Amino acid sequence: MTSFNAGAPATPDATPRCSRCGAALVLDAPSGVCPACLVSVHFGTEADLSEPAVTDKPTPSIEEIAPHFPNLEIMSCLGRGGMGVVYKARQKALGRLVALKLLAPERGSDPAFAGRFAREAQALARLDHPNIVTVYDSGQAGGWCYLLMEFVDGVTLRHLIHGGRMSAREALTIVPRICDALQFAHDHGIVHRDIKPENILLDQRGQVKVADFGLAKLVGPAWEAPPIAGEPSLDFAGDLTEAGKIMGTPRYMAPEQREDPDAVDHRADIYALGVVLYQMLTGELPDEKKTPAALAPRAAGCAARRGRAARPRKRPRFALRQRDRVQDRAGIRGGRAASSDPAAA
Amino acid sequence: MSHSPLHSTPRFATTRWSIIAAACHGPTLAADAALEALCRAYWYPLYAYVRRTGHAPADAQDLTQAFFTRLLEKSWLRDALPERGRFRSFLLMALKRFLAKEWRRENARKRGGALTFVPLDAAEAESRYAIEPSLGPDEMFERRWALTLLDRGFAVLAEEYASEGRSDEFERLRSHLTARRDEIDYDATASSLGLSPGAARVAVHRLRKRFREVIRHEIAETVADEAALADELRHFVQVLGQRA
Ligand SMILES: Nc1ncnc2c1ncn2[C@@H]1O[C@H](COP(=O)(O)OP(=O)(O)O)[C@@H](O)[C@H]1O
Ligand SMILES: [Mg+2]
Ligand SMILES: [Zn+2]
């Protein structure tokens, strides 16, 4: 049997204690810090444990940001995502409504993150498509990186799903527009990488606008080529790998994207869209343990399933294919022109 | 076939432990360096374990040293990798085996000519050990391991702030790490730092964010994949959440 050393001396009365929970502080732990409180504050919930993403999200107030954007009248806060806060604003000169997106304030000084943000702006600026949120401008102000974009006056797909107002027909007219947007981006060598209901906006006319190409990454040949020794692009790739650690939203993420965030191509978007379609049709996220919800119209459910194939090669090869598949199954004919008014169903 | 596709390498391929685990089919310099770095970082929990199993300070010191010497012989490492996923469990299991079977022979050899791999300072080790709470050997090891990890995390943070000339800010902010966001008095913090409340808020959150990242990173160094990271983190939380 093991013998226990009575190594610890009798605890003196002056034992320092945690002012928060009262526990005696471990003498040679990081001084003055209570390990129990530390872990409960930072890793106390299941979400803290499994989400490497940003969890502390201070939202700068309108008064706080207004002085840094003299050309804008900041009106309200629209929402907050993994990377930033979005405000509704008006361009004073033009009277035009815009959406102002600020880089997560707690990461403002992180150059890798700032670099990602700048790339998001450039990637988006290249995408001029009716189903993609238009970028007007980007830059830095008040220690934040910002993106100025088209204001979409409406709701996100998440709102629609939660509002329980999603008919199968409605779902099957929205998804083809998302496919169009993705196909267009894919044709430009851009993978969205974070397709999820929050990033799909619908304006009051029912127009679908895909937002937040914040996790987009160029997949052009320059990035696929083996790095040349001594070339600075190696560092650049390294910084993207770092960034990859917090990319994406697990529930919508393709298996290959979870495994290796850097190696994804456009098929990761097709997967995510499959999950979104499933969710639109059933109101639930897919769950491997359960049989596919009976609610889903069989044919459409099939398209959703194909899109979510674990192996990228089993998925519809192009967003366009998935669009046609969905439209066929839904009995909707015609291409892009046919359905610019989906919400009217 | 030494061609390794740089672009498709999963990120865990570069953690210290996965480099070591991958080297079991043929040791590499990188694996040696990685193992040594990990041993240097985590020697004290092992020492505390050996002490707590009843060995006197001088013996515990020899044993720990001899254990690391053996461990760093790669052939031995190659045989001893049933617990491929985690450095922590691997190390404890290897130590137990070593203590059970090989102690006498090793001890004899050790007293002949000592090779020291780990900067084991007898006086320092003992002064730390003297204030350890009365836990069993395994519990002691686990707790010490987690605290070592925490220590490393704080050291990294302190170094980062120092390198930016902001050590003072770190010293003032670190106590906020143990508070929930709604428990923090930003106005007081702002005036103590001479910042605007908005800037203080940003400073606090930056530190908190970085703390989590650093802890995750330190743990990631000791595991081979994402799933093991989640488990190790859970273990870390559970061990430190217990009252000593
Ligand atoms: N162009 C826009 N027009 C209107 N609301 C928007 C716009 N962009 C984003 N939002 C709102 O802000 C929220 C967060 O924006 P998002 O760009 O997705 O942030 P993140 O990149 O941080 O995930 C969205 O869920 C949406 O409600
Ligand atoms: Mg978003
Ligand atoms: Zn406490």
mmCIF file of N, CA and C in Angstrom, chain B residues 16-131:
data_model
loop_
_atom_site.group_PDB
_atom_site.id
_atom_site.type_symbol
_atom_site.label_atom_id
_atom_site.label_comp_id
_atom_site.label_asym_id
_atom_site.label_seq_id
_atom_site.Cartn_x
_atom_site.Cartn_y
_atom_site.Cartn_z
ATOM 1 N N ARG B 16 3.037 19.053 -29.796
ATOM 2 C CA ARG B 16 4.213 18.299 -29.340
ATOM 3 C C ARG B 16 3.896 16.815 -29.187
ATOM 4 N N TRP B 17 2.749 16.553 -28.587
ATOM 5 C CA TRP B 17 2.461 15.159 -28.306
ATOM 6 C C TRP B 17 2.232 14.359 -29.581
ATOM 7 N N SER B 18 1.609 14.962 -30.566
ATOM 8 C CA SER B 18 1.396 14.177 -31.779
ATOM 9 C C SER B 18 2.701 13.949 -32.525
ATOM 10 N N ILE B 19 3.635 14.858 -32.382
ATOM 11 C CA ILE B 19 4.950 14.633 -32.984
ATOM 12 C C ILE B 19 5.621 13.429 -32.316
ATOM 13 N N ILE B 20 5.462 13.374 -31.013
ATOM 14 C CA ILE B 20 6.059 12.259 -30.275
ATOM 15 C C ILE B 20 5.384 10.942 -30.642
ATOM 16 N N ALA B 21 4.054 10.967 -30.608
ATOM 17 C CA ALA B 21 3.323 9.743 -30.895
ATOM 18 C C ALA B 21 3.624 9.244 -32.298
ATOM 19 N N ALA B 22 3.800 10.160 -33.225
ATOM 20 C CA ALA B 22 4.081 9.774 -34.604
ATOM 21 C C ALA B 22 5.471 9.182 -34.737
ATOM 22 N N ALA B 23 6.334 9.471 -33.794
ATOM 23 C CA ALA B 23 7.726 9.039 -33.900
ATOM 24 C C ALA B 23 7.940 7.620 -33.402
ATOM 25 N N CYS B 24 6.865 6.944 -32.974
ATOM 26 C CA CYS B 24 7.083 5.625 -32.386
ATOM 27 C C CYS B 24 7.557 4.617 -33.432
ATOM 28 N N HIS B 25 7.358 4.918 -34.701
ATOM 29 C CA HIS B 25 7.859 4.006 -35.737
ATOM 30 C C HIS B 25 9.266 4.348 -36.161
ATOM 31 N N GLY B 26 9.808 5.366 -35.611
ATOM 32 C CA GLY B 26 11.141 5.775 -35.987
ATOM 33 C C GLY B 26 11.345 7.147 -35.400
ATOM 34 N N PRO B 27 12.198 7.201 -34.395
ATOM 35 C CA PRO B 27 12.383 8.446 -33.670
ATOM 36 C C PRO B 27 12.917 9.550 -34.587
ATOM 37 N N THR B 28 12.548 10.747 -34.282
ATOM 38 C CA THR B 28 13.044 11.879 -35.046
ATOM 39 C C THR B 28 13.590 12.916 -34.084
ATOM 40 N N LEU B 29 14.393 13.788 -34.610
ATOM 41 C CA LEU B 29 14.934 14.856 -33.774
ATOM 42 C C LEU B 29 13.818 15.720 -33.219
ATOM 43 N N ALA B 30 12.816 15.945 -34.063
ATOM 44 C CA ALA B 30 11.699 16.776 -33.622
ATOM 45 C C ALA B 30 10.986 16.131 -32.437
ATOM 46 N N ALA B 31 10.867 14.825 -32.505
ATOM 47 C CA ALA B 31 10.185 14.123 -31.419
ATOM 48 C C ALA B 31 10.995 14.205 -30.129
ATOM 49 N N ASP B 32 12.302 14.047 -30.250
ATOM 50 C CA ASP B 32 13.150 14.172 -29.061
ATOM 51 C C ASP B 32 12.985 15.534 -28.423
ATOM 52 N N ALA B 33 13.047 16.533 -29.255
ATOM 53 C CA ALA B 33 12.944 17.898 -28.735
ATOM 54 C C ALA B 33 11.581 18.123 -28.098
ATOM 55 N N ALA B 34 10.559 17.599 -28.747
ATOM 56 C CA ALA B 34 9.206 17.794 -28.228
ATOM 57 C C ALA B 34 9.038 17.101 -26.887
ATOM 58 N N LEU B 35 9.564 15.877 -26.807
ATOM 59 C CA LEU B 35 9.432 15.130 -25.560
ATOM 60 C C LEU B 35 10.189 15.825 -24.439
ATOM 61 N N GLU B 36 11.368 16.281 -24.773
ATOM 62 C CA GLU B 36 12.158 16.943 -23.741
ATOM 63 C C GLU B 36 11.455 18.210 -23.258
ATOM 64 N N ALA B 37 10.900 18.944 -24.187
ATOM 65 C CA ALA B 37 10.197 20.171 -23.795
ATOM 66 C C ALA B 37 9.029 19.857 -22.874
ATOM 67 N N LEU B 38 8.300 18.818 -23.197
ATOM 68 C CA LEU B 38 7.162 18.461 -22.348
ATOM 69 C C LEU B 38 7.630 17.974 -20.979
ATOM 70 N N CYS B 39 8.698 17.200 -20.961
ATOM 71 C CA CYS B 39 9.199 16.708 -19.684
ATOM 72 C C CYS B 39 9.678 17.850 -18.799
ATOM 73 N N ARG B 40 10.341 18.797 -19.412
ATOM 74 C CA ARG B 40 10.793 19.959 -18.649
ATOM 75 C C ARG B 40 9.619 20.697 -18.044
ATOM 76 N N ALA B 41 8.562 20.763 -18.800
ATOM 77 C CA ALA B 41 7.408 21.522 -18.327
ATOM 78 C C ALA B 41 6.674 20.790 -17.207
ATOM 79 N N TYR B 42 6.644 19.484 -17.288
ATOM 80 C CA TYR B 42 5.767 18.745 -16.383
ATOM 81 C C TYR B 42 6.489 17.825 -15.410
ATOM 82 N N TRP B 43 7.716 18.150 -15.087
ATOM 83 C CA TRP B 43 8.448 17.258 -14.187
ATOM 84 C C TRP B 43 7.906 17.303 -12.773
ATOM 85 N N TYR B 44 7.459 18.471 -12.335
ATOM 86 C CA TYR B 44 7.098 18.563 -10.932
ATOM 87 C C TYR B 44 5.913 17.667 -10.538
ATOM 88 N N PRO B 45 4.854 17.593 -11.338
ATOM 89 C CA PRO B 45 3.760 16.686 -10.967
ATOM 90 C C PRO B 45 4.246 15.251 -10.774
ATOM 91 N N LEU B 46 5.232 14.849 -11.566
ATOM 92 C CA LEU B 46 5.761 13.488 -11.415
ATOM 93 C C LEU B 46 6.572 13.357 -10.126
ATOM 94 N N TYR B 47 7.353 14.365 -9.857
ATOM 95 C CA TYR B 47 8.133 14.356 -8.627
ATOM 96 C C TYR B 47 7.196 14.269 -7.416
ATOM 97 N N ALA B 48 6.164 15.087 -7.459
ATOM 98 C CA ALA B 48 5.215 15.096 -6.341
ATOM 99 C C ALA B 48 4.560 13.723 -6.194
ATOM 100 N N TYR B 49 4.283 13.094 -7.329
ATOM 101 C CA TYR B 49 3.697 11.752 -7.273
ATOM 102 C C TYR B 49 4.654 10.774 -6.592
ATOM 103 N N VAL B 50 5.905 10.804 -7.019
ATOM 104 C CA VAL B 50 6.885 9.881 -6.458
ATOM 105 C C VAL B 50 7.043 10.124 -4.951
ATOM 106 N N ARG B 51 7.104 11.355 -4.565
ATOM 107 C CA ARG B 51 7.213 11.675 -3.149
ATOM 108 C C ARG B 51 6.005 11.142 -2.393
ATOM 109 N N ARG B 52 4.840 11.352 -2.983
ATOM 110 C CA ARG B 52 3.624 10.969 -2.284
ATOM 111 C C ARG B 52 3.449 9.456 -2.184
ATOM 112 N N THR B 53 4.148 8.737 -3.048
ATOM 113 C CA THR B 53 4.074 7.285 -2.908
ATOM 114 C C THR B 53 5.032 6.787 -1.834
ATOM 115 N N GLY B 54 5.705 7.684 -1.155
ATOM 116 C CA GLY B 54 6.446 7.286 0.028
ATOM 117 C C GLY B 54 7.960 7.347 -0.077
ATOM 118 N N HIS B 55 8.473 7.846 -1.173
ATOM 119 C CA HIS B 55 9.928 7.918 -1.306
ATOM 120 C C HIS B 55 10.481 9.189 -0.679
ATOM 121 N N ALA B 56 11.644 9.026 -0.063
ATOM 122 C CA ALA B 56 12.304 10.175 0.568
ATOM 123 C C ALA B 56 12.790 11.142 -0.510
ATOM 124 N N PRO B 57 13.028 12.384 -0.127
ATOM 125 C CA PRO B 57 13.410 13.388 -1.133
ATOM 126 C C PRO B 57 14.554 12.964 -2.051
ATOM 127 N N ALA B 58 15.639 12.455 -1.479
ATOM 128 C CA ALA B 58 16.785 12.111 -2.324
ATOM 129 C C ALA B 58 16.425 10.997 -3.304
ATOM 130 N N ASP B 59 15.704 9.984 -2.823
ATOM 131 C CA ASP B 59 15.287 8.891 -3.699
ATOM 132 C C ASP B 59 14.323 9.388 -4.774
ATOM 133 N N ALA B 60 13.403 10.209 -4.342
ATOM 134 C CA ALA B 60 12.410 10.711 -5.293
ATOM 135 C C ALA B 60 13.096 11.490 -6.404
ATOM 136 N N GLN B 61 14.105 12.204 -6.020
ATOM 137 C CA GLN B 61 14.840 12.980 -7.000
ATOM 138 C C GLN B 61 15.547 12.067 -7.993
ATOM 139 N N ASP B 62 16.251 11.072 -7.476
ATOM 140 C CA ASP B 62 16.943 10.110 -8.347
ATOM 141 C C ASP B 62 15.953 9.391 -9.254
ATOM 142 N N LEU B 63 14.864 8.974 -8.648
ATOM 143 C CA LEU B 63 13.872 8.222 -9.409
ATOM 144 C C LEU B 63 13.288 9.053 -10.545
ATOM 145 N N THR B 64 12.935 10.247 -10.221
ATOM 146 C CA THR B 64 12.333 11.098 -11.247
ATOM 147 C C THR B 64 13.327 11.328 -12.381
ATOM 148 N N GLN B 65 14.532 11.623 -11.981
ATOM 149 C CA GLN B 65 15.574 11.853 -12.979
ATOM 150 C C GLN B 65 15.791 10.613 -13.838
ATOM 151 N N ALA B 66 15.897 9.465 -13.177
ATOM 152 C CA ALA B 66 16.130 8.216 -13.901
ATOM 153 C C ALA B 66 14.953 7.902 -14.819
ATOM 154 N N PHE B 67 13.773 8.213 -14.347
ATOM 155 C CA PHE B 67 12.597 7.971 -15.161
ATOM 156 C C PHE B 67 12.667 8.778 -16.457
ATOM 157 N N PHE B 68 13.012 10.023 -16.325
ATOM 158 C CA PHE B 68 13.094 10.857 -17.532
ATOM 159 C C PHE B 68 14.208 10.374 -18.451
ATOM 160 N N THR B 69 15.314 9.955 -17.845
ATOM 161 C CA THR B 69 16.410 9.446 -18.656
ATOM 162 C C THR B 69 15.933 8.278 -19.509
ATOM 163 N N ARG B 70 15.220 7.363 -18.859
ATOM 164 C CA ARG B 70 14.690 6.206 -19.582
ATOM 165 C C ARG B 70 13.677 6.614 -20.639
ATOM 166 N N LEU B 71 12.851 7.522 -20.224
ATOM 167 C CA LEU B 71 11.786 7.962 -21.119
ATOM 168 C C LEU B 71 12.352 8.559 -22.398
ATOM 169 N N LEU B 72 13.443 9.277 -22.219
ATOM 170 C CA LEU B 72 13.998 9.967 -23.371
ATOM 171 C C LEU B 72 14.802 9.036 -24.272
ATOM 172 N N GLU B 73 14.963 7.803 -23.825
ATOM 173 C CA GLU B 73 15.517 6.815 -24.750
ATOM 174 C C GLU B 73 14.364 6.359 -25.619
ATOM 175 N N LYS B 74 14.492 6.632 -26.875
ATOM 176 C CA LYS B 74 13.302 6.452 -27.711
ATOM 177 C C LYS B 74 12.837 5.013 -27.815
ATOM 178 N N SER B 75 13.759 4.077 -27.716
ATOM 179 C CA SER B 75 13.347 2.689 -27.854
ATOM 180 C C SER B 75 12.320 2.344 -26.783
ATOM 181 N N TRP B 76 12.575 2.870 -25.629
ATOM 182 C CA TRP B 76 11.680 2.625 -24.512
ATOM 183 C C TRP B 76 10.336 3.292 -24.766
ATOM 184 N N LEU B 77 10.409 4.477 -25.294
ATOM 185 C CA LEU B 77 9.208 5.226 -25.601
ATOM 186 C C LEU B 77 8.352 4.443 -26.600
ATOM 187 N N ARG B 78 9.036 3.819 -27.546
ATOM 188 C CA ARG B 78 8.329 3.105 -28.604
ATOM 189 C C ARG B 78 7.470 1.967 -28.039
ATOM 190 N N ASP B 79 7.994 1.321 -26.998
ATOM 191 C CA ASP B 79 7.254 0.193 -26.433
ATOM 192 C C ASP B 79 6.099 0.640 -25.544
ATOM 193 N N ALA B 80 6.161 1.860 -25.157
ATOM 194 C CA ALA B 80 5.296 2.261 -24.050
ATOM 195 C C ALA B 80 4.169 3.201 -24.443
ATOM 196 N N LEU B 81 3.642 2.997 -25.608
ATOM 197 C CA LEU B 81 2.645 3.959 -26.052
ATOM 198 C C LEU B 81 1.222 3.434 -26.198
ATOM 199 N N PRO B 82 0.735 2.719 -25.226
ATOM 200 C CA PRO B 82 -0.639 2.242 -25.388
ATOM 201 C C PRO B 82 -1.626 3.406 -25.305
ATOM 202 N N GLU B 83 -1.321 4.373 -24.510
ATOM 203 C CA GLU B 83 -2.202 5.527 -24.348
ATOM 204 C C GLU B 83 -1.740 6.631 -25.282
ATOM 205 N N ARG B 84 -1.982 6.423 -26.551
ATOM 206 C CA ARG B 84 -1.418 7.324 -27.550
ATOM 207 C C ARG B 84 -2.023 8.728 -27.488
ATOM 208 N N GLY B 85 -3.234 8.810 -26.987
ATOM 209 C CA GLY B 85 -3.971 10.072 -27.101
ATOM 210 C C GLY B 85 -3.480 11.207 -26.212
ATOM 211 N N ARG B 86 -3.006 10.897 -25.030
ATOM 212 C CA ARG B 86 -2.737 11.944 -24.055
ATOM 213 C C ARG B 86 -1.370 11.818 -23.418
ATOM 214 N N PHE B 87 -0.665 12.894 -23.363
ATOM 215 C CA PHE B 87 0.629 12.890 -22.725
ATOM 216 C C PHE B 87 0.480 12.659 -21.223
ATOM 217 N N ARG B 88 -0.519 13.278 -20.637
ATOM 218 C CA ARG B 88 -0.700 13.167 -19.188
ATOM 219 C C ARG B 88 -0.879 11.710 -18.763
ATOM 220 N N SER B 89 -1.809 11.018 -19.383
ATOM 221 C CA SER B 89 -2.046 9.640 -18.948
ATOM 222 C C SER B 89 -0.888 8.729 -19.334
ATOM 223 N N PHE B 90 -0.298 9.032 -20.473
ATOM 224 C CA PHE B 90 0.874 8.259 -20.869
ATOM 225 C C PHE B 90 1.972 8.367 -19.820
ATOM 226 N N LEU B 91 2.218 9.572 -19.412
ATOM 227 C CA LEU B 91 3.321 9.816 -18.498
ATOM 228 C C LEU B 91 3.089 9.142 -17.146
ATOM 229 N N LEU B 92 1.879 9.280 -16.630
ATOM 230 C CA LEU B 92 1.603 8.701 -15.319
ATOM 231 C C LEU B 92 1.694 7.181 -15.384
ATOM 232 N N MET B 93 1.155 6.633 -16.462
ATOM 233 C CA MET B 93 1.198 5.183 -16.592
ATOM 234 C C MET B 93 2.638 4.690 -16.725
ATOM 235 N N ALA B 94 3.411 5.388 -17.514
ATOM 236 C CA ALA B 94 4.812 5.005 -17.689
ATOM 237 C C ALA B 94 5.567 5.101 -16.370
ATOM 238 N N LEU B 95 5.279 6.117 -15.614
ATOM 239 C CA LEU B 95 5.945 6.289 -14.324
ATOM 240 C C LEU B 95 5.583 5.152 -13.371
ATOM 241 N N LYS B 96 4.321 4.799 -13.358
ATOM 242 C CA LYS B 96 3.900 3.722 -12.468
ATOM 243 C C LYS B 96 4.611 2.426 -12.820
ATOM 244 N N ARG B 97 4.683 2.166 -14.085
ATOM 245 C CA ARG B 97 5.381 0.975 -14.542
ATOM 246 C C ARG B 97 6.834 0.991 -14.127
ATOM 247 N N PHE B 98 7.415 2.123 -14.347
ATOM 248 C CA PHE B 98 8.817 2.297 -14.009
ATOM 249 C C PHE B 98 9.047 2.056 -12.532
ATOM 250 N N LEU B 99 8.194 2.641 -11.711
ATOM 251 C CA LEU B 99 8.358 2.499 -10.265
ATOM 252 C C LEU B 99 8.148 1.047 -9.840
ATOM 253 N N ALA B 100 7.210 0.386 -10.476
ATOM 254 C CA ALA B 100 6.882 -0.975 -10.083
ATOM 255 C C ALA B 100 7.982 -1.968 -10.461
ATOM 256 N N LYS B 101 8.521 -1.839 -11.661
ATOM 257 C CA LYS B 101 9.413 -2.887 -12.157
ATOM 258 C C LYS B 101 10.884 -2.517 -12.181
ATOM 259 N N GLU B 102 11.137 -1.324 -12.560
ATOM 260 C CA GLU B 102 12.503 -1.049 -12.977
ATOM 261 C C GLU B 102 13.292 -0.232 -11.987
ATOM 262 N N TRP B 103 12.692 0.004 -10.879
ATOM 263 C CA TRP B 103 13.299 0.956 -9.981
ATOM 264 C C TRP B 103 14.653 0.508 -9.461
ATOM 265 N N ARG B 104 14.790 -0.744 -9.049
ATOM 266 C CA ARG B 104 16.041 -1.139 -8.418
ATOM 267 C C ARG B 104 17.231 -1.069 -9.370
ATOM 268 N N ARG B 105 17.012 -1.721 -10.523
ATOM 269 C CA ARG B 105 18.087 -1.774 -11.505
ATOM 270 C C ARG B 105 18.470 -0.351 -11.932
ATOM 271 N N GLU B 106 17.448 0.383 -12.196
ATOM 272 C CA GLU B 106 17.666 1.735 -12.681
ATOM 273 C C GLU B 106 18.378 2.577 -11.632
ATOM 274 N N ASN B 107 17.949 2.383 -10.413
ATOM 275 C CA ASN B 107 18.527 3.150 -9.330
ATOM 276 C C ASN B 107 20.023 2.871 -9.205
ATOM 277 N N ALA B 108 20.353 1.589 -9.335
ATOM 278 C CA ALA B 108 21.759 1.209 -9.242
ATOM 279 C C ALA B 108 22.557 1.916 -10.330
ATOM 280 N N ARG B 109 22.034 1.867 -11.546
ATOM 281 C CA ARG B 109 22.746 2.473 -12.653
ATOM 282 C C ARG B 109 22.846 3.980 -12.455
ATOM 283 N N LYS B 110 21.770 4.478 -11.976
ATOM 284 C CA LYS B 110 21.671 5.907 -11.819
ATOM 285 C C LYS B 110 22.738 6.460 -10.885
ATOM 286 N N ARG B 111 22.982 5.706 -9.817
ATOM 287 C CA ARG B 111 23.936 6.210 -8.838
ATOM 288 C C ARG B 111 25.352 6.171 -9.377
ATOM 289 N N GLY B 112 25.558 5.336 -10.392
ATOM 290 C CA GLY B 112 26.866 5.312 -11.028
ATOM 291 C C GLY B 112 27.164 6.657 -11.670
ATOM 292 N N GLY B 113 26.557 6.933 -12.799
ATOM 293 C CA GLY B 113 26.792 8.214 -13.462
ATOM 294 C C GLY B 113 25.468 8.822 -13.886
ATOM 295 N N ALA B 114 25.162 9.889 -13.292
ATOM 296 C CA ALA B 114 23.843 10.468 -13.543
ATOM 297 C C ALA B 114 23.814 11.357 -14.788
ATOM 298 N N LEU B 115 22.796 11.104 -15.584
ATOM 299 C CA LEU B 115 22.533 11.971 -16.724
ATOM 300 C C LEU B 115 21.322 12.802 -16.330
ATOM 301 N N THR B 116 21.451 14.063 -16.359
ATOM 302 C CA THR B 116 20.267 14.845 -15.972
ATOM 303 C C THR B 116 19.655 15.544 -17.175
ATOM 304 N N PHE B 117 18.411 15.205 -17.400
ATOM 305 C CA PHE B 117 17.692 15.802 -18.510
ATOM 306 C C PHE B 117 16.809 16.953 -18.059
ATOM 307 N N VAL B 118 16.352 16.811 -16.829
ATOM 308 C CA VAL B 118 15.349 17.738 -16.369
ATOM 309 C C VAL B 118 15.932 18.597 -15.259
ATOM 310 N N PRO B 119 15.686 19.875 -15.307
ATOM 311 C CA PRO B 119 16.272 20.781 -14.315
ATOM 312 C C PRO B 119 15.593 20.623 -12.980
ATOM 313 N N LEU B 120 15.868 19.508 -12.344
ATOM 314 C CA LEU B 120 15.161 19.211 -11.114
ATOM 315 C C LEU B 120 15.950 19.776 -9.943
ATOM 316 N N ASP B 121 15.420 20.821 -9.393
ATOM 317 C CA ASP B 121 16.089 21.495 -8.285
ATOM 318 C C ASP B 121 15.538 20.940 -6.981
ATOM 319 N N ALA B 122 16.385 20.200 -6.278
ATOM 320 C CA ALA B 122 15.929 19.482 -5.088
ATOM 321 C C ALA B 122 15.299 20.406 -4.054
ATOM 322 N N ALA B 123 15.979 21.505 -3.786
ATOM 323 C CA ALA B 123 15.486 22.415 -2.752
ATOM 324 C C ALA B 123 14.140 23.009 -3.161
ATOM 325 N N GLU B 124 14.053 23.418 -4.427
ATOM 326 C CA GLU B 124 12.814 24.026 -4.900
ATOM 327 C C GLU B 124 11.675 23.006 -4.863
ATOM 328 N N ALA B 125 12.003 21.803 -5.341
ATOM 329 C CA ALA B 125 10.979 20.767 -5.367
ATOM 330 C C ALA B 125 10.443 20.506 -3.965
ATOM 331 N N GLU B 126 11.346 20.430 -3.023
ATOM 332 C CA GLU B 126 10.920 20.123 -1.661
ATOM 333 C C GLU B 126 10.136 21.271 -1.024
ATOM 334 N N SER B 127 10.518 22.478 -1.328
ATOM 335 C CA SER B 127 9.778 23.576 -0.711
ATOM 336 C C SER B 127 8.372 23.650 -1.299
ATOM 337 N N ARG B 128 8.240 23.286 -2.547
ATOM 338 C CA ARG B 128 6.905 23.239 -3.125
ATOM 339 C C ARG B 128 6.117 22.084 -2.523
ATOM 340 N N TYR B 129 6.812 20.959 -2.406
ATOM 341 C CA TYR B 129 6.130 19.771 -1.923
ATOM 342 C C TYR B 129 5.622 19.968 -0.495
ATOM 343 N N ALA B 130 6.369 20.742 0.278
ATOM 344 C CA ALA B 130 6.034 20.942 1.686
ATOM 345 C C ALA B 130 4.653 21.568 1.865
ATOM 346 N N ILE B 131 4.202 22.322 0.904
ATOM 347 C CA ILE B 131 2.912 22.986 1.070
ATOM 348 C C ILE B 131 1.789 22.294 0.298
#
